[in-house]
Amino acid sequence: MRIGKRVVVALLVATLSVGTASVYGTPAVAADDPALPALTRVVPDLVAEAGTTPPTEIPEGNTQRAFSIAPDRTLRLNVSDVEIGIGAPDAAGTGNHPLPGLVTYSATKPGVAFAHQRTGEIGRVLTVIKDASAPTEYRFPISAPENSTLEVEEDDQTVLIYTDDMYVAEIDTPWAKDANGNPVPTSYRVEGMTLIQTVHHAGAAYPVVADPALKLECEWWKAMCRVIFSRTLTKKIYSTWLYAGAAAAVEVLKAACDKVKNGKVKLICKVGVAAGIVTFVRTIRDAANQNQCFAIRAQWPGPIVWGEVRKKSCSTK
């Protein structure tokens, strides 16, 4: 007999209502949790996912930070061997840990609560908008290595994270949903390294849930990986090939590959270099002429490697 997700969620909530312990040893009752009842109503699938323990270690020695309540209420994830953090400055309190993959917080502003949700492939900062008194704008500082930038993709508002002109990770398309399951208008913009989500929740059925979701790119559970070069680096590679020759362009690519920390991504980059810049010249030329980004993509098992012009997930710089 198959058991649906909603049944699983109901069982989880029933268990939690009896009482669980937070990571600080304080009893936490589901009905008193700042976010869990609303999340259970609006996004039961995410609550069901949070019932499983997120991975803390992956192969090849890349150890993930254990999922727990951070003192500064920042969700930190290891993405392609680079640590990315999403802060929640409006979250408050020591937090509850009602499920293995969920940490919930009260807020400094009325009508709001927050939660961190962690699975094997994604990390979320969930915003719970409880009523009309809640703000419409939420700020999430993004911590990343030095020389990192945030870019909002024009087509679907995916937020791209670049470091030294190399794509590192992305925050998925914004979404918001009300208690009736209806979409709520929402959008992203960035100010430096701060992600700002606007949720136009007036007239919605409360509670409303929204989130920035950091996608873990190119890890062991994915058969496909990619290296994306910014527009600036794409033009540099092409200009070097055009004026100084293929050997010089290969050196530019090698220098870019050396900046990559993740072993699998670096392998893609080096295989691309080994294949020879001439193999990708037409693609690089097309990307440069169209003011887009050149990317090297690989498929496992293999790797089978090819170049492409990226119209999405492409830095504007």
Short mmCIF file of C-alpha atoms in Angstrom, two decimals, residues 149-289:
data_model
loop_
_atom_site.label_atom_id
_atom_site.label_comp_id
_atom_site.label_asym_id
_atom_site.label_seq_id
_atom_site.Cartn_x
_atom_site.Cartn_y
_atom_site.Cartn_z
CA THR A 149 29.25 38.99 -7.64
CA LEU A 150 25.51 38.36 -7.86
CA GLU A 151 23.69 38.54 -11.19
CA VAL A 152 19.92 38.34 -11.77
CA GLU A 153 19.09 36.39 -14.93
CA GLU A 154 16.71 38.45 -17.07
CA ASP A 155 14.58 35.56 -18.32
CA ASP A 156 13.61 33.76 -15.10
CA GLN A 157 15.24 35.82 -12.31
CA THR A 158 17.61 33.04 -11.33
CA VAL A 159 20.40 34.64 -9.28
CA LEU A 160 23.88 33.66 -10.45
CA ILE A 161 26.92 33.65 -8.20
CA TYR A 162 30.22 34.32 -9.97
CA THR A 163 33.71 34.35 -8.44
CA ASP A 164 36.65 35.71 -10.47
CA ASP A 165 34.54 35.56 -13.66
CA MET A 166 33.72 31.87 -13.08
CA TYR A 167 30.20 30.60 -12.35
CA VAL A 168 30.02 29.01 -8.88
CA ALA A 169 26.35 28.41 -8.05
CA GLU A 170 22.86 29.77 -8.48
CA ILE A 171 19.77 30.64 -6.45
CA ASP A 172 16.69 29.23 -8.10
CA THR A 173 13.81 31.18 -9.63
CA PRO A 174 11.80 33.05 -6.94
CA TRP A 175 8.43 31.70 -5.93
CA ALA A 176 5.74 32.38 -3.34
CA LYS A 177 2.55 30.49 -2.58
CA ASP A 178 -0.48 31.22 -0.38
CA ALA A 179 -2.58 28.97 1.84
CA ASN A 180 -4.86 28.04 -1.06
CA GLY A 181 -1.93 26.96 -3.20
CA ASN A 182 -2.14 30.02 -5.44
CA PRO A 183 1.05 31.73 -6.67
CA VAL A 184 1.84 35.11 -5.14
CA PRO A 185 3.72 37.70 -7.24
CA THR A 186 7.38 37.84 -6.22
CA SER A 187 10.70 38.97 -7.65
CA TYR A 188 14.42 39.26 -6.91
CA ARG A 189 16.85 42.11 -7.19
CA VAL A 190 20.39 42.46 -5.87
CA GLU A 191 22.33 45.23 -4.17
CA GLY A 192 25.98 44.24 -4.11
CA MET A 193 26.08 40.88 -2.32
CA THR A 194 22.59 41.22 -0.83
CA LEU A 195 19.66 39.37 -2.38
CA ILE A 196 16.31 41.15 -1.96
CA GLN A 197 13.02 39.32 -2.44
CA THR A 198 9.81 41.31 -2.83
CA VAL A 199 6.55 39.46 -2.15
CA HIS A 200 3.32 41.27 -3.09
CA HIS A 201 1.11 39.39 -0.62
CA ALA A 202 -1.74 41.90 -0.22
CA GLY A 203 -5.03 40.09 -0.76
CA ALA A 204 -3.48 36.62 -0.54
CA ALA A 205 -4.82 33.83 1.66
CA TYR A 206 -2.47 33.70 4.64
CA PRO A 207 -0.07 32.21 5.46
CA VAL A 208 2.17 32.81 2.46
CA VAL A 209 5.51 31.02 2.01
CA ALA A 210 8.42 32.17 -0.18
CA ASP A 211 12.09 31.26 -0.41
CA PRO A 212 15.53 31.79 -1.91
CA ALA A 213 16.80 28.28 -2.72
CA LEU A 214 20.51 27.67 -3.30
CA LYS A 215 21.09 24.84 -5.77
CA LEU A 216 24.09 22.62 -5.10
CA GLU A 217 25.80 22.44 -8.47
CA CYS A 218 27.91 19.68 -9.96
CA GLU A 219 28.11 17.27 -7.06
CA TRP A 220 28.26 13.51 -6.91
CA TRP A 221 24.53 12.96 -7.38
CA LYS A 222 24.47 14.74 -10.73
CA ALA A 223 25.38 13.13 -14.04
CA MET A 224 25.88 16.54 -15.69
CA CYS A 225 28.31 19.31 -14.79
CA ARG A 226 29.31 22.60 -16.40
CA VAL A 227 31.89 25.35 -16.30
CA ILE A 228 30.52 28.76 -17.28
CA PHE A 229 32.80 31.69 -18.11
CA SER A 230 31.52 35.24 -17.72
CA ARG A 231 31.01 37.48 -20.73
CA THR A 232 34.26 39.26 -19.85
CA LEU A 233 36.28 36.04 -19.72
CA THR A 234 34.59 34.66 -22.85
CA LYS A 235 35.66 37.77 -24.81
CA LYS A 236 39.16 37.54 -23.36
CA ILE A 237 39.52 33.92 -24.49
CA TYR A 238 38.28 34.74 -27.98
CA SER A 239 40.38 37.90 -28.32
CA THR A 240 43.48 36.02 -27.19
CA TRP A 241 42.87 33.30 -29.78
CA LEU A 242 42.14 35.89 -32.48
CA TYR A 243 45.24 38.02 -31.91
CA ALA A 244 47.78 35.75 -30.20
CA GLY A 245 46.76 32.29 -31.41
CA ALA A 246 45.37 29.06 -30.00
CA ALA A 247 48.33 28.40 -27.70
CA ALA A 248 47.83 31.72 -25.91
CA ALA A 249 44.09 31.10 -25.59
CA VAL A 250 44.84 27.70 -24.03
CA GLU A 251 46.97 29.47 -21.42
CA VAL A 252 44.04 31.76 -20.57
CA LEU A 253 41.82 28.71 -20.16
CA LYS A 254 44.41 26.96 -18.00
CA ALA A 255 44.61 29.98 -15.72
CA ALA A 256 40.82 29.93 -15.39
CA CYS A 257 40.82 26.18 -14.65
CA ASP A 258 43.35 26.69 -11.87
CA LYS A 259 40.82 28.86 -10.01
CA VAL A 260 38.30 26.00 -9.85
CA LYS A 261 38.30 24.17 -6.51
CA ASN A 262 35.83 21.36 -7.18
CA GLY A 263 37.66 18.32 -8.56
CA LYS A 264 34.92 17.31 -11.00
CA VAL A 265 34.51 20.83 -12.38
CA LYS A 266 38.28 21.21 -12.70
CA LEU A 267 38.36 17.93 -14.62
CA ILE A 268 35.81 19.29 -17.09
CA CYS A 269 37.88 22.43 -17.52
CA LYS A 270 41.14 20.53 -18.05
CA VAL A 271 39.57 18.06 -20.46
CA GLY A 272 38.32 21.06 -22.43
CA VAL A 273 41.82 22.50 -22.51
CA ALA A 274 43.32 19.13 -23.46
CA ALA A 275 40.84 18.85 -26.31
CA GLY A 276 42.37 22.01 -27.72
CA ILE A 277 40.96 25.50 -28.04
CA VAL A 278 40.38 24.95 -31.77
CA THR A 279 37.61 22.48 -30.93
CA PHE A 280 35.66 25.27 -29.24
CA VAL A 281 36.66 28.22 -31.41
CA ARG A 282 33.39 28.53 -33.28
CA THR A 283 31.34 28.28 -30.06
CA ILE A 284 33.56 30.81 -28.28
CA ARG A 285 33.33 33.14 -31.28
CA ASP A 286 29.53 32.88 -31.37
CA ALA A 287 29.29 33.52 -27.61
CA ALA A 288 31.60 36.55 -27.81
CA ASN A 289 29.82 38.02 -30.84
#
